[in-house]
Structures are given as structure tokens and as C-alpha cells.
mmCIF file of C-alpha atoms in Angstrom:
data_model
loop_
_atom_site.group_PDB
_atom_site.id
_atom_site.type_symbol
_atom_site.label_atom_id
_atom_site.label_comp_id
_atom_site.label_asym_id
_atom_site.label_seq_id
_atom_site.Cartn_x
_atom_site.Cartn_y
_atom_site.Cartn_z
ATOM 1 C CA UNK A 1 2.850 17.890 43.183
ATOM 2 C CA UNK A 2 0.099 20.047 41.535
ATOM 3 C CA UNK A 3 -2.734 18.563 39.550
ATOM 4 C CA UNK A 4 -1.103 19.152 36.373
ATOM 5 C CA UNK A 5 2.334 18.286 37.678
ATOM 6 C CA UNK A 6 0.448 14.171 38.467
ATOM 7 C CA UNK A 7 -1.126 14.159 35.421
ATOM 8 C CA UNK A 8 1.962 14.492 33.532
ATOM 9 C CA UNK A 9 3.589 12.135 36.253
ATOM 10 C CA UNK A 10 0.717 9.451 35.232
ATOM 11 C CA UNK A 11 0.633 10.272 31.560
ATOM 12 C CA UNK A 12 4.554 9.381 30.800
ATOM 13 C CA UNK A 13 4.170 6.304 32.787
ATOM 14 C CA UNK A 14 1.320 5.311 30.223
ATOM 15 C CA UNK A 15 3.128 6.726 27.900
ATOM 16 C CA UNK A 16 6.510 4.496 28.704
ATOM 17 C CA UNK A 17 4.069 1.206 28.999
ATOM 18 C CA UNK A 18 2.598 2.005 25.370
ATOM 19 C CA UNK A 19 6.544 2.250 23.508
ATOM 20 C CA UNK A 20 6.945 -1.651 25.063
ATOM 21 C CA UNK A 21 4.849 -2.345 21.511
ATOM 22 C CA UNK A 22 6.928 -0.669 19.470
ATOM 23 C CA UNK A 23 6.531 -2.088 16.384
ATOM 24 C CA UNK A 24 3.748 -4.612 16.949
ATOM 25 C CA UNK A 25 0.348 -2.809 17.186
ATOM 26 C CA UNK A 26 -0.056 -2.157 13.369
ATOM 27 C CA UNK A 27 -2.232 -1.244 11.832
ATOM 28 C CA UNK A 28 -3.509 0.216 15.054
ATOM 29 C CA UNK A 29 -1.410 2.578 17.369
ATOM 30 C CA UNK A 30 0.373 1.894 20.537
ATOM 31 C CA UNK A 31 -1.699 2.827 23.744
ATOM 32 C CA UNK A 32 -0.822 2.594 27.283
ATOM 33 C CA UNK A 33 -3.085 3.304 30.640
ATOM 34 C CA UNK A 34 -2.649 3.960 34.081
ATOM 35 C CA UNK A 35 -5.362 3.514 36.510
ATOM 36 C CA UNK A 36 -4.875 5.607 39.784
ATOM 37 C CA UNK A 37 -6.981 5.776 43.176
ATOM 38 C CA UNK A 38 -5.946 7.930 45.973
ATOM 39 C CA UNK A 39 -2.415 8.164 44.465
ATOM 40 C CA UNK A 40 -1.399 5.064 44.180
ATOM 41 C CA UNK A 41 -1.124 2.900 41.198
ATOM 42 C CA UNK A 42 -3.672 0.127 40.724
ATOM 43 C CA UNK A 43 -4.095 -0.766 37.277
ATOM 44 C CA UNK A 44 -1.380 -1.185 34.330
ATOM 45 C CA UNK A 45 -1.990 -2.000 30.781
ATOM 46 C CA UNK A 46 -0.457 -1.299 27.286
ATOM 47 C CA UNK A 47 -1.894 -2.541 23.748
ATOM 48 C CA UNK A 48 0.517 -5.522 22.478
ATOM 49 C CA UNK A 49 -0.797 -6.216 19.364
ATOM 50 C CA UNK A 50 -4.097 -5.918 16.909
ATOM 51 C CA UNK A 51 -6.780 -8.061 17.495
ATOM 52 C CA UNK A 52 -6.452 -8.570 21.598
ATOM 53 C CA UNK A 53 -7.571 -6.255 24.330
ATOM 54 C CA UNK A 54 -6.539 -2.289 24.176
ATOM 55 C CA UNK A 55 -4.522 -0.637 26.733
ATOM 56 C CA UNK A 56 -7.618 0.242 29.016
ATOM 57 C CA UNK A 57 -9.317 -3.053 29.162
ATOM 58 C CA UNK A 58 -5.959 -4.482 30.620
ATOM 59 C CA UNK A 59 -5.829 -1.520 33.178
ATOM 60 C CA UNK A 60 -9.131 -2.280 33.912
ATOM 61 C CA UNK A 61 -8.819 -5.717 34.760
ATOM 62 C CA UNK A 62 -6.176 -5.516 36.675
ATOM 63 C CA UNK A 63 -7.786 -2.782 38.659
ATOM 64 C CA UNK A 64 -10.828 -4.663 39.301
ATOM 65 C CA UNK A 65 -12.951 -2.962 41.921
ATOM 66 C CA UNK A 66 -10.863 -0.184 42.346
ATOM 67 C CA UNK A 67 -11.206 1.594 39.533
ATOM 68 C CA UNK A 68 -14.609 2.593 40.638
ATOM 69 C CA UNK A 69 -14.317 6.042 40.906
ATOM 70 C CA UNK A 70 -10.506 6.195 40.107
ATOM 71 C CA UNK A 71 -8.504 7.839 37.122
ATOM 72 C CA UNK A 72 -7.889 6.078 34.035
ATOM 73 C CA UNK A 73 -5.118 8.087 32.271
ATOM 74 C CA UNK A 74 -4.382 6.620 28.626
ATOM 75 C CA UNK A 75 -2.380 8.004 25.597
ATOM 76 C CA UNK A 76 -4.910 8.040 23.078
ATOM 77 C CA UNK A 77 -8.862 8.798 23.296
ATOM 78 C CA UNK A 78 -10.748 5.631 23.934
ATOM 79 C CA UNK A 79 -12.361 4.231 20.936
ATOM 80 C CA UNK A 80 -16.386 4.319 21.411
ATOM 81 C CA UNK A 81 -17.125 1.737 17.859
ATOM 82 C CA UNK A 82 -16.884 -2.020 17.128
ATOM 83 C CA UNK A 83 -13.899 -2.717 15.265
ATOM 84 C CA UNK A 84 -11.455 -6.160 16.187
ATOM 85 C CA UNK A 85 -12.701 -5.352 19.599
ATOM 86 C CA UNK A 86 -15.184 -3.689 21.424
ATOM 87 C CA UNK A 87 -15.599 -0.216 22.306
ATOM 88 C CA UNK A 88 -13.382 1.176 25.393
ATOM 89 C CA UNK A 89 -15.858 3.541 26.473
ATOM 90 C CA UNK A 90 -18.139 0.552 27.497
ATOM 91 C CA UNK A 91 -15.709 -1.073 29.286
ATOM 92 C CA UNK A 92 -14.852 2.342 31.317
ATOM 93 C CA UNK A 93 -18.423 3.437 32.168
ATOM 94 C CA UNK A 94 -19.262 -0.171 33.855
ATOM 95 C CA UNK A 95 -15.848 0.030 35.579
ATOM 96 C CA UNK A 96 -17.351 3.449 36.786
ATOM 97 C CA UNK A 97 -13.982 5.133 36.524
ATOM 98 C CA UNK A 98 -14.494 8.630 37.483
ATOM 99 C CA UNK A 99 -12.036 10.723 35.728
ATOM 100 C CA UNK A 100 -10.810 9.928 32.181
ATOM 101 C CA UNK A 101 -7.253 11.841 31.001
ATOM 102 C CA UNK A 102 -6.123 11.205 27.527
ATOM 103 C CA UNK A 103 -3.182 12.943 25.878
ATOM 104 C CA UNK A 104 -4.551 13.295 22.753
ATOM 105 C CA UNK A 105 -7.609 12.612 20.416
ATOM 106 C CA UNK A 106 -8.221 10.051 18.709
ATOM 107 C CA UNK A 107 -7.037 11.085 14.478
ATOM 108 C CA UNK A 108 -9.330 7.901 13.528
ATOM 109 C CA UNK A 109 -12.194 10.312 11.991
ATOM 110 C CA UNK A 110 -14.336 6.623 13.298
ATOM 111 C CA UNK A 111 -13.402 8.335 16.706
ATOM 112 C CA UNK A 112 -11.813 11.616 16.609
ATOM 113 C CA UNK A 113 -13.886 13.146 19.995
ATOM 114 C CA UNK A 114 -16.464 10.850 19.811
ATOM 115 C CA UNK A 115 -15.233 8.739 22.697
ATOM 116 C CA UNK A 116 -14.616 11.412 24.856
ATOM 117 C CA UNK A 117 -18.026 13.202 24.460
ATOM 118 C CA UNK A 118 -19.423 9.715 25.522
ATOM 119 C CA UNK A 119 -17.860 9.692 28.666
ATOM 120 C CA UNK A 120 -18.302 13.272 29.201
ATOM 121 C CA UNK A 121 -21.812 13.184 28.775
ATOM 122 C CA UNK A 122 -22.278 9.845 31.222
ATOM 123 C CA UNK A 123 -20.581 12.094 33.806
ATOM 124 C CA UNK A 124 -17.401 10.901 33.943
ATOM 125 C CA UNK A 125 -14.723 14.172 34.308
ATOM 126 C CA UNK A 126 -12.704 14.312 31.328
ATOM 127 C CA UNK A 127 -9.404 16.455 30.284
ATOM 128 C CA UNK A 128 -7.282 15.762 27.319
ATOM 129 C CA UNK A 129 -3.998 17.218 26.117
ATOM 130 C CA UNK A 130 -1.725 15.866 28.794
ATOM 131 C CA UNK A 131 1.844 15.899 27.189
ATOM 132 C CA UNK A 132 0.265 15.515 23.511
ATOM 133 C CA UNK A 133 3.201 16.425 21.483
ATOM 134 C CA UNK A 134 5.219 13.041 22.890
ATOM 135 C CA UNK A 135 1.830 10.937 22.432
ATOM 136 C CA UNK A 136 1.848 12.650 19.115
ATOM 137 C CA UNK A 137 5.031 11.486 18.656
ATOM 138 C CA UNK A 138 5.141 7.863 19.568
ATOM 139 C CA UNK A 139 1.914 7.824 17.476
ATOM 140 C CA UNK A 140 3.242 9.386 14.231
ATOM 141 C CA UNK A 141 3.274 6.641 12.082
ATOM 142 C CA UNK A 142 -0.411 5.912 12.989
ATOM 143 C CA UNK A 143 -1.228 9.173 12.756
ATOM 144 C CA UNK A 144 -0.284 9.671 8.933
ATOM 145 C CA UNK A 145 -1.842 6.008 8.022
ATOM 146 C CA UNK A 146 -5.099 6.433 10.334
ATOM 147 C CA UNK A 147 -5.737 10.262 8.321
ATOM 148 C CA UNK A 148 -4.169 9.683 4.597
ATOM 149 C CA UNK A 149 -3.818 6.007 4.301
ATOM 150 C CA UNK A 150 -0.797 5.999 3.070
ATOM 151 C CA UNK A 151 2.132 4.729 5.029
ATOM 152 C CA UNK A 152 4.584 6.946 7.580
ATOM 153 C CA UNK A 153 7.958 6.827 5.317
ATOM 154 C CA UNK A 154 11.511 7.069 6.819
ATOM 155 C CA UNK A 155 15.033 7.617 4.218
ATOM 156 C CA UNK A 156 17.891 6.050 6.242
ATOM 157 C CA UNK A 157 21.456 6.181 4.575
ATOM 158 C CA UNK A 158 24.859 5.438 6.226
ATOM 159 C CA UNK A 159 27.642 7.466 5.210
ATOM 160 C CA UNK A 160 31.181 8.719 5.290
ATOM 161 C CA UNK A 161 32.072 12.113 6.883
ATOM 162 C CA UNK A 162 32.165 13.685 3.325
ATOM 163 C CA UNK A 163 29.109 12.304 2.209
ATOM 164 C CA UNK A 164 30.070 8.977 0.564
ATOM 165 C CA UNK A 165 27.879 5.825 0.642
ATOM 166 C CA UNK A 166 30.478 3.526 -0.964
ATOM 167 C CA UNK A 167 33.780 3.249 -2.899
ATOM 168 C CA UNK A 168 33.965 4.190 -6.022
ATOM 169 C CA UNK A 169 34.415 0.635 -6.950
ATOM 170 C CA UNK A 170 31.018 -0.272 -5.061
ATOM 171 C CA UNK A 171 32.616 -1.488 -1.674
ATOM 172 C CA UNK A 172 30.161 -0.205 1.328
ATOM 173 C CA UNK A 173 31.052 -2.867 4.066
ATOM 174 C CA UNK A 174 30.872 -1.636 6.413
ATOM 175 C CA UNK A 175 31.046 2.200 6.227
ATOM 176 C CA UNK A 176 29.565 2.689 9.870
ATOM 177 C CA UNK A 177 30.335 0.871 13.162
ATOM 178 C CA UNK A 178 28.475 -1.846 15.441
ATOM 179 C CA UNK A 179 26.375 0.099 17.547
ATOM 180 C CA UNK A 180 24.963 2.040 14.176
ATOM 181 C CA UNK A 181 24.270 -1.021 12.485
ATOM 182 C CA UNK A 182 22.551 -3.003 15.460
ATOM 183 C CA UNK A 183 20.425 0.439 15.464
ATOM 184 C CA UNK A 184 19.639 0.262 11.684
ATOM 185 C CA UNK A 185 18.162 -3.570 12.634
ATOM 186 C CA UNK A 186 16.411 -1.846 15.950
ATOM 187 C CA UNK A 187 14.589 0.337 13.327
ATOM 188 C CA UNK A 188 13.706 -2.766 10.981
ATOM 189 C CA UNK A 189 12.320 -4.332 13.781
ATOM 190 C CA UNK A 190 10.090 -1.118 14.401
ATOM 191 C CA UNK A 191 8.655 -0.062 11.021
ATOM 192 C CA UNK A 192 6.380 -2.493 8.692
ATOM 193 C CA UNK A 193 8.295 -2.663 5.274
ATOM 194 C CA UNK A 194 11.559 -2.549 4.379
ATOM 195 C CA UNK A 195 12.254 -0.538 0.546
ATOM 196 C CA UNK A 196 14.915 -0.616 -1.780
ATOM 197 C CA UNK A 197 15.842 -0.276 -5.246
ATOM 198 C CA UNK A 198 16.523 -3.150 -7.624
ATOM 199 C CA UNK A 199 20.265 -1.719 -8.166
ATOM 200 C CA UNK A 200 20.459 -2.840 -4.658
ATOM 201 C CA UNK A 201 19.627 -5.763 -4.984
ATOM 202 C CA UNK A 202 21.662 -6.670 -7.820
ATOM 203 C CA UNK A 203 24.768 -5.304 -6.291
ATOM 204 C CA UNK A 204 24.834 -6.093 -2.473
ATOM 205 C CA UNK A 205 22.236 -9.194 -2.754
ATOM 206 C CA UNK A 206 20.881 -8.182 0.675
ATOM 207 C CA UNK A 207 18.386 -10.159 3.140
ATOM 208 C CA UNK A 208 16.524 -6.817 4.634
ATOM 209 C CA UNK A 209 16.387 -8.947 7.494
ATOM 210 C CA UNK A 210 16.049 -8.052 11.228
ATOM 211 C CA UNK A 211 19.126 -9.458 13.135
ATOM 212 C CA UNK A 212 19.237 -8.593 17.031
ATOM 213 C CA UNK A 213 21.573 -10.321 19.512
ATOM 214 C CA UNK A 214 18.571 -10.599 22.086
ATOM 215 C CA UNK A 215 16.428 -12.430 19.326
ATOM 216 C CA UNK A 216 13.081 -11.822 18.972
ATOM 217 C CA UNK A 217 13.179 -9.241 15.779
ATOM 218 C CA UNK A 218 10.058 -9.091 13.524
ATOM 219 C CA UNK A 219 11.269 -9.035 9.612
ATOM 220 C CA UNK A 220 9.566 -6.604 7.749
ATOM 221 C CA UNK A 221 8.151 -6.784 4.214
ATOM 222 C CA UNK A 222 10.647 -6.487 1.743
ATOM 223 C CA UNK A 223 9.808 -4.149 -0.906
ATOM 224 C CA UNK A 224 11.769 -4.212 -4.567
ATOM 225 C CA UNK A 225 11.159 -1.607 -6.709
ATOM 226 C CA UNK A 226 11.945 -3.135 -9.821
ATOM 227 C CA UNK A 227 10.370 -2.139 -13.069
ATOM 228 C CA UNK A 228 11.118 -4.664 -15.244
ATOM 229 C CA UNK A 229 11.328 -7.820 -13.057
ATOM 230 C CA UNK A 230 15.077 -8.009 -12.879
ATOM 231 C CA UNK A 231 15.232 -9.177 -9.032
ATOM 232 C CA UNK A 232 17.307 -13.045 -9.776
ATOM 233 C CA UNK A 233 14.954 -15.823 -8.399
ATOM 234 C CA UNK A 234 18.318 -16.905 -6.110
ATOM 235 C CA UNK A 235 18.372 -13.632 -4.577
ATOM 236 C CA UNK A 236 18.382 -13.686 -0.895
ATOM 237 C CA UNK A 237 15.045 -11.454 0.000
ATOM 238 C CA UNK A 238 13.578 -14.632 -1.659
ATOM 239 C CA UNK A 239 15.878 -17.453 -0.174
ATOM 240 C CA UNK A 240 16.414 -16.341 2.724
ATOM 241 C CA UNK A 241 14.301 -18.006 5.341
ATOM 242 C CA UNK A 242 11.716 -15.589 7.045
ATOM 243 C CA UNK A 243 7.641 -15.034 7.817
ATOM 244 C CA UNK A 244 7.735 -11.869 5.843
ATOM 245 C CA UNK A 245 7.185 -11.804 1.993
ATOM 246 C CA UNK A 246 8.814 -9.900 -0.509
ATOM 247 C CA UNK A 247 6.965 -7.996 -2.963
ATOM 248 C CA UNK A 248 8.459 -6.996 -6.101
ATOM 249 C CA UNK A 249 7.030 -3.651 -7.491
ATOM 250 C CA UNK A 250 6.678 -3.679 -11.256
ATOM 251 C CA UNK A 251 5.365 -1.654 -14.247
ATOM 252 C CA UNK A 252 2.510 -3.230 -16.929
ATOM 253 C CA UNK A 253 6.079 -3.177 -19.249
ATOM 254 C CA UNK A 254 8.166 -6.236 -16.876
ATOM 255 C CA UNK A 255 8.541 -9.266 -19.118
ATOM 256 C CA UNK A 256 6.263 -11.832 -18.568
ATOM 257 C CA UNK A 257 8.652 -14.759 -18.035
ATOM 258 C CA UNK A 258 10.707 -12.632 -15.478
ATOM 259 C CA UNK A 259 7.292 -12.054 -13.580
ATOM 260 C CA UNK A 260 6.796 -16.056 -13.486
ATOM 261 C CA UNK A 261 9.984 -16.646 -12.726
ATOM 262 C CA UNK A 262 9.825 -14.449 -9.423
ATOM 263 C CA UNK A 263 6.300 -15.822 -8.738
ATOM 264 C CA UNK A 264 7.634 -19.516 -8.709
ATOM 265 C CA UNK A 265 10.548 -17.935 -6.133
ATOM 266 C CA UNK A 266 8.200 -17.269 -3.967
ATOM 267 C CA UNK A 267 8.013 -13.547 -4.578
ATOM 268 C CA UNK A 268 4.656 -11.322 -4.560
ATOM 269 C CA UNK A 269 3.954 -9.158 -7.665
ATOM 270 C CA UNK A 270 2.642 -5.933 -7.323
ATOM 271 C CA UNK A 271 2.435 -4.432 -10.690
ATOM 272 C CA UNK A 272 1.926 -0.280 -10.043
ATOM 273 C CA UNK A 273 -0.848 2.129 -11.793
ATOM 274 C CA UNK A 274 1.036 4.469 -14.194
ATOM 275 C CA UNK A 275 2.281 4.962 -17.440
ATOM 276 C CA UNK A 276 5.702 4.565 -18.784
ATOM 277 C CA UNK A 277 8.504 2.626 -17.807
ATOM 278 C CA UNK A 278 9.326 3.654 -14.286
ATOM 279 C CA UNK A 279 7.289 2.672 -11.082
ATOM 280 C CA UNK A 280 5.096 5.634 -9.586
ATOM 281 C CA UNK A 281 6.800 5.668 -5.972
ATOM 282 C CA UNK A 282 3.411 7.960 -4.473
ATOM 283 C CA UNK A 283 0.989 5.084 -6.495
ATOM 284 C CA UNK A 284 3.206 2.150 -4.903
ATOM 285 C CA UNK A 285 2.834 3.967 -1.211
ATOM 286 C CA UNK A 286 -1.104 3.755 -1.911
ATOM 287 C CA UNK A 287 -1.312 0.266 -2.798
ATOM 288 C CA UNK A 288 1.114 -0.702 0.068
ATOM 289 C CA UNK A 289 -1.385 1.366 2.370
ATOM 290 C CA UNK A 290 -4.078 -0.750 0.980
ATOM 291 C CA UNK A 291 -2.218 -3.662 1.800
ATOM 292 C CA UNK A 292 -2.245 -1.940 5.859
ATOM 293 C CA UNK A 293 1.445 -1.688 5.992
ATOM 294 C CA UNK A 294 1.411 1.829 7.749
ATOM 295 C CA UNK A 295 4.965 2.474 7.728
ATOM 296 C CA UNK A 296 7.977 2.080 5.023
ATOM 297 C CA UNK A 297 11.826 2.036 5.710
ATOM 298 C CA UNK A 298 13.994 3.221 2.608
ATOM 299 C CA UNK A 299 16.807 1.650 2.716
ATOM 300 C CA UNK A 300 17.916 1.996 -1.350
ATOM 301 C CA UNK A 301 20.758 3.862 -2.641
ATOM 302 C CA UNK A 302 20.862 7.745 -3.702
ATOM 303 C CA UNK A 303 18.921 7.039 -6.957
ATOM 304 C CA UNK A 304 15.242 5.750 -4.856
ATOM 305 C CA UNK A 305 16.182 8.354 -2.162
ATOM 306 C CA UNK A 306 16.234 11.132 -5.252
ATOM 307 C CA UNK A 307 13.220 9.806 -6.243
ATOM 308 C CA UNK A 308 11.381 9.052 -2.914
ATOM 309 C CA UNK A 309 12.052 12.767 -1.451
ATOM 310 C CA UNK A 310 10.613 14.157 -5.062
ATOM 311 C CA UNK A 311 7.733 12.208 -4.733
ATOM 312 C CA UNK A 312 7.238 13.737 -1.426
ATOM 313 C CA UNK A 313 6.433 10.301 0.314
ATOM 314 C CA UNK A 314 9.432 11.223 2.654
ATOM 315 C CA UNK A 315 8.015 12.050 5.985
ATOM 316 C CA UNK A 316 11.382 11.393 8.102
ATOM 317 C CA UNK A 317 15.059 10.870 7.465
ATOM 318 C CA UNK A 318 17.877 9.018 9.449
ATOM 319 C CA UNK A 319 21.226 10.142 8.674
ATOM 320 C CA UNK A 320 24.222 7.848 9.706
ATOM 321 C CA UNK A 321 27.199 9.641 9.616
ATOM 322 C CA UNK A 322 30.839 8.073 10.212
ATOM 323 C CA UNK A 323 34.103 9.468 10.770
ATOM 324 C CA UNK A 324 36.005 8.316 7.769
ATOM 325 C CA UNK A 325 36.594 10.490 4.581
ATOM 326 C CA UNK A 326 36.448 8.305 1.271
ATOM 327 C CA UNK A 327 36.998 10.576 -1.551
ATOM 328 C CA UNK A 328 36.421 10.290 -5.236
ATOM 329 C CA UNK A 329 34.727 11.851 -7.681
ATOM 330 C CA UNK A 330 32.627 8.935 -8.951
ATOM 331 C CA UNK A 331 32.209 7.679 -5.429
ATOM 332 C CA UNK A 332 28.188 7.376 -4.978
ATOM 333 C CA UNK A 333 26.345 9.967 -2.662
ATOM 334 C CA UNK A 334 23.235 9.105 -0.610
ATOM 335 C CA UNK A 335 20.807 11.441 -2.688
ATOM 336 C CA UNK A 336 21.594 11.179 -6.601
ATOM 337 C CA UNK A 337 19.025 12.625 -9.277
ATOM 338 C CA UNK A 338 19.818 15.671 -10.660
ATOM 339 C CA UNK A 339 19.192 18.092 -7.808
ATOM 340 C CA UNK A 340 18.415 21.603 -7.571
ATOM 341 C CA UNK A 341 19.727 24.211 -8.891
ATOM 342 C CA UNK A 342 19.281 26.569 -5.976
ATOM 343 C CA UNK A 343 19.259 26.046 -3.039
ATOM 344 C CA UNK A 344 16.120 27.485 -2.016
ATOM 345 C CA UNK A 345 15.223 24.420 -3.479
ATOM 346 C CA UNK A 346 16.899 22.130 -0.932
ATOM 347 C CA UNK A 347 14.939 19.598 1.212
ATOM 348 C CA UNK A 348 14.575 21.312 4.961
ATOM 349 C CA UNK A 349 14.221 19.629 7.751
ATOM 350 C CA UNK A 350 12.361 20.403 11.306
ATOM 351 C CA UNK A 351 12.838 19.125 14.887
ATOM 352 C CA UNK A 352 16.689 18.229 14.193
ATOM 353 C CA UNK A 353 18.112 15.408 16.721
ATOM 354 C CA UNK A 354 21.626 14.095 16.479
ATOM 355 C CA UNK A 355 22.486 11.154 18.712
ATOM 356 C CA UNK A 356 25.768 9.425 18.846
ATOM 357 C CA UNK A 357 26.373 5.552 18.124
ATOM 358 C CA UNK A 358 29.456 4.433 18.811
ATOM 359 C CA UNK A 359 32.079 6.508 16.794
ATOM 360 C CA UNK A 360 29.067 7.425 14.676
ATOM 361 C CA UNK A 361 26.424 10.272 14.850
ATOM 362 C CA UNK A 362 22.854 9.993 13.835
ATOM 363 C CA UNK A 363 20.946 13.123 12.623
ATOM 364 C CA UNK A 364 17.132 12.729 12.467
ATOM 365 C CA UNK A 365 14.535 15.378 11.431
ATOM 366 C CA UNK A 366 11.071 15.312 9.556
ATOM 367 C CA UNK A 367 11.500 17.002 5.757
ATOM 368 C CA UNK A 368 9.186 20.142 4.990
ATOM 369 C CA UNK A 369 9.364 21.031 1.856
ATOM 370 C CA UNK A 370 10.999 20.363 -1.750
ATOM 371 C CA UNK A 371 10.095 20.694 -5.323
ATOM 372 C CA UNK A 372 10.088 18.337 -8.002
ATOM 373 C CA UNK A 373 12.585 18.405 -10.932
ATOM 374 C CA UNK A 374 11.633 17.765 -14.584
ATOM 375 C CA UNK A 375 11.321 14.447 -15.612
ATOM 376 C CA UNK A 376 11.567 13.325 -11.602
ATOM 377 C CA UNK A 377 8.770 13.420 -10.066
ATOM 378 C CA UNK A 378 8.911 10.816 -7.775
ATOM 379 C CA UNK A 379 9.538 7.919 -10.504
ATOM 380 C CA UNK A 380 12.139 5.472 -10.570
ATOM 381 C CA UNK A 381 13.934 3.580 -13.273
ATOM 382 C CA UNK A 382 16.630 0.856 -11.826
#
């Protein structure tokens, strides 16, 4: 192999040992490292979750004396300041590691270079921008938080092959197959909150919990957005038994008694800067980045997804699509509103990937552009 051809060799293998967090490092970002001496493998380490040791200090230790004067490859620029921990580039200058390779920068502007200019200028050789775009991509969710504070936000609908999401009666059990479904809880397990409207609520009483036949799923937050407090106290995002807590997301106009009610269920109130009647879906994304939840799953019906892509707090959308035609005029869609009138006006979306489930196909891609309607600009009235 050439030099590049074993850095890239190294990096993915760091890279593969960081995605074993998936899910578990936020509000920080997943980070694996390889330690290598003469070509051989002596020190492994990924970050598992926030608040232990980063990726390199677990390399590191398991290197021990060899990583004098070895190569420390890691996804992500070593942090250089204090935070939960202490600063990387310490550990890897006593380890006198001779050759630091990171895939990309740290986005952390507490970072961002820093770390790398330490190391460079205590003589350790240092290269970055080994197979960025994938460590780009396993951090994206990071990324956004880490540089806007405001969470990484995915639309995921399920629906028939001519774009239905349920019977015109309401009936949308089940519309796609096993395998799509078990990936729909793979996903809760991976992002931090879980978002839907209150008309969901009110008509499928779901749990928004994580259910996987291995066990071990993490629930997300469960996020209502529901104006006026209408979420029933007996629902079961409030009965149902799990570590994560539901917030309800309310306007200064929900009834008082409703809001006591919910509080006595158990729920948290978040009541949402703005004025009128409808919650402010770009204000609710800030306070839940205040709150460190870094990513959001949108689970709703077409009315939030309307509202959430005109907002433009949609970074990402997952597209379940089955092979079954439903029909019917007033048989709900996955994106309601009043959409545009052109379509130069459509929502486009970039790196397009379809993967099949099952019977099912998937379509993923990241949405570019849109442009708000009048009188829906990323509000939303239940």
C-alpha cells in the first residue's frame, strides 16, 4: 500500500470503532482512534459516552509504551481545553506519539485547529483530511449542534406507493413491513428526541418508544407540540414506563388547568417564545438546543412536517415507501399545508440514497432549499 492508501486503511478502522456509539456520545461527537507502530495495530479506542475518557486516551492506554513514536490516527482533531475531561493533546505529547492523522477539524470554535497547531508545534508530524467527508458524515449531527446550537433535525414518514400515510378513515397500521419498522426504532435509538404533533397523539395514542428485539434501546425525549395543552394526562408518552421525559411544547395561550393537569402526569412544560396561538417550531428547536438535545426525529403527521420543512429546521428526511396503493381523495399525505404553487418552489434534496427494507424502499437525502408560504412560516396549530 502507499502512504495515503494506509492512512485511509487506518482511518475507516477508527472510523468503524467510533459508529459502535451511535447514539450515545451526545452532546459530544463520536470519535474513534487507531494507534499503529511498524504496521501493526497496537492501540484501539472509541468514545462511549460524555463524561468518560475520549477515543485517544483509550488508544493510548492500551498502547502503553508503544505508542512512543507511533501513529495515532483519530476521526476528529484532538481537543487541546478542559471541558468533562482533560485535554487530548496532553495525553498524546507524554505518550510521545510521533505522527498525529485526523480526518477532520475539530467544528467546536473551543478547538477548531487549535489542537492540531499544539501538536504541530511540539513536533509531532501532523496531516488531517483523511476520508473527511465520511467523518463529516458520521459527525453531522454534532456538527450542526457544536456550530448553531440548534439540534440536527430528521422528517421520517412511512407511506403507501401513491403517497398515502393512512386511510381515509385514519387506519395507518401498519402501512410498511417488519424490517422498516424495526429500522424506524434503530433510528429512535440513534437520535436524542423524538417530535410529533398533538393530532398524533390524540389519534394513534403512541409511546415514541424504542423497541429492539436485542434489547438495549435508549428512549428518546418525547416532544408534543401542543399549543393549548390538549395531550390527555392517560396518554401513553406519559404512562408508559421509560427514563426519558416527555415535554409538552405550549404557547403563553394553553389553559392553565390543562398545564397542571399534564404537570401532575408527569409531563415537562415548555411553554415557547412567540406570539399568537401556534408554537414557533425554529424558537422550540432553540430551547431544545439549550436543553443539549442535539438531534430531533419528526415523527408527526403531514401538518408538523408542512410546518417543520417551512421553518427550515429540516436538515434530513427519511422516506419509507411501501408497495401498496391506498387511494382516496381525503386520504392524508405525508406533507399537508398548503404547498407551492410552483414548483420551483419544491423542497430539493442532495446526496439521494434509497435502500431497500424488506418489501419496502427507503429514500434519504438532506433538503436544500424551500420558501415559506403566507401565514406558514414554520408555525403549527394542532
Amino acid at each position: 500500500m502507499s502512504s495515503g492508501q494506509r492512512d485511509e486503511y487506518y482511518m475507516q478502522m477508527a472510523l468503524d470503532l467510533a459508529g459502535r456509539a451511535m447514539g450515545r456520545t451526545s452532546p459530544n461527537p463520536m470519535v474513534g482512534a487507531v494507534v499503529v507502530k511498524d504496521d501493526q495495530v497496537v492501540g484501539r479506542g472509541y468514545h462511549a459516552r460524555a463524561g468518560t475518557p475520549h477515543a485517544e486516551i483509550h488508544a493510548l492506554r492500551e498502547a502503553g509504551a508503544q505508542a512512543r513514536g507511533a501513529t495515532l490516527y483519530v476521526t476528529l482533531e484532538p481537543c487541546c481545553h478542559h471541558g468533562r475531561t482533560g485535554p487530548c493533546t496532553d495525553a498524546i505529547l507524554a505518550a510521545g506519539v510521533g505522527r498525529v492523522v485526523a480526518a477532520m477539524t475539530d467544528p467546536n470554535p473551543l478547538v477548531s485547529g487549535r489542537g492540531l497547531d499544539i501538536l504541530s508545534r511540539a513536533g509531532v508530524e501532523v496531516k488531517a483530511g483523511v476520508l473527511e467527508d465520511r467523518a463529516r458524515r458520521l459527525n453531522e449531527v454534532f456538527i450542526k449542534y457544536i456550530t448553531t446550537r440548534r439540534p440536527f433535525v430528521v422528517a421520517k414518514a412511512a407511506m403507501s406507493l401513491d403517497g398515502k400515510i393512512a386511510t381515509r378513515t385514519g387506519e395507518s397500521r401498519w402501512i410498511t413491513g417488519p424490517e422498516a419498522r424495526l429500522q424506524v426504532h434503530r433510528l429512535r435509538d440513534r437520535y436524542d428526541a423524538i417530535l410529533v404533533g398533538i393530532n398524533t397523539v390524540l389519534r394513534d395514542n403512541p409511546s415514541l418508544t424504542t423497541r429492539l428485539p436485542e434489547g438495549g434501546g435508549k428512549d428518546p425525549v418525547r416532544v408534543i407540540v401542543d399549543s393549548r395543552a390538549r395531550t390527555p394526562p392517560c396518554a401513553r408518552v406519559l404512562t408508559r414506563e421509560s427514563a426519558a421525559p416527555t415535554i409538552v411544547a405550549v404557547t403563553r395561550e394553553a389553559p392553565v388547568e390543562n398545564l397542571r393537569r399534564l404537570e401532575n402526569a408527569g409531563a415537562q412544560i415548555l411553554v415557547v417564545p412567540g406570539d399568537g396561538p401556534r408554537v414557533d417550531l425554529a424558537a422550540l428547536m432553540a430551547e431544545l438546543g439549550r436543553r443539549e438535545i442535539t438531534s430531533v426525529l419528526i415523527e408527526g403527521g403531514g401538518e408538523i412536517h408542512a410546518s417543520a420543512l417551512y421553518a427550515r429546521i429540516v436538515d434530513k428526511v427519511i422516506w419509507f415507501i411501501a408497495p401498496l396503493i391506498i387511494g382516496g381523495r381525503e386520504a392524508p399525505g405525508p406533507v399537508g399545508g398548503m404547498g407551492p404553487a410552483g414548483l420551483d418552489k419544491a423542497f430539493k434534496l442532495s446526496e439521494v440514497t434509497v435502500t431497500r427494507y424488506g418489501t419496502d424502499i427507503c429514500v434519504e437525502g438532506y433538503v436544500q432549499n424551500g420558501c415559506p408560504l403566507p401565514g406558514s412560516e414554520g408555525h403549527f396549530t394542532p
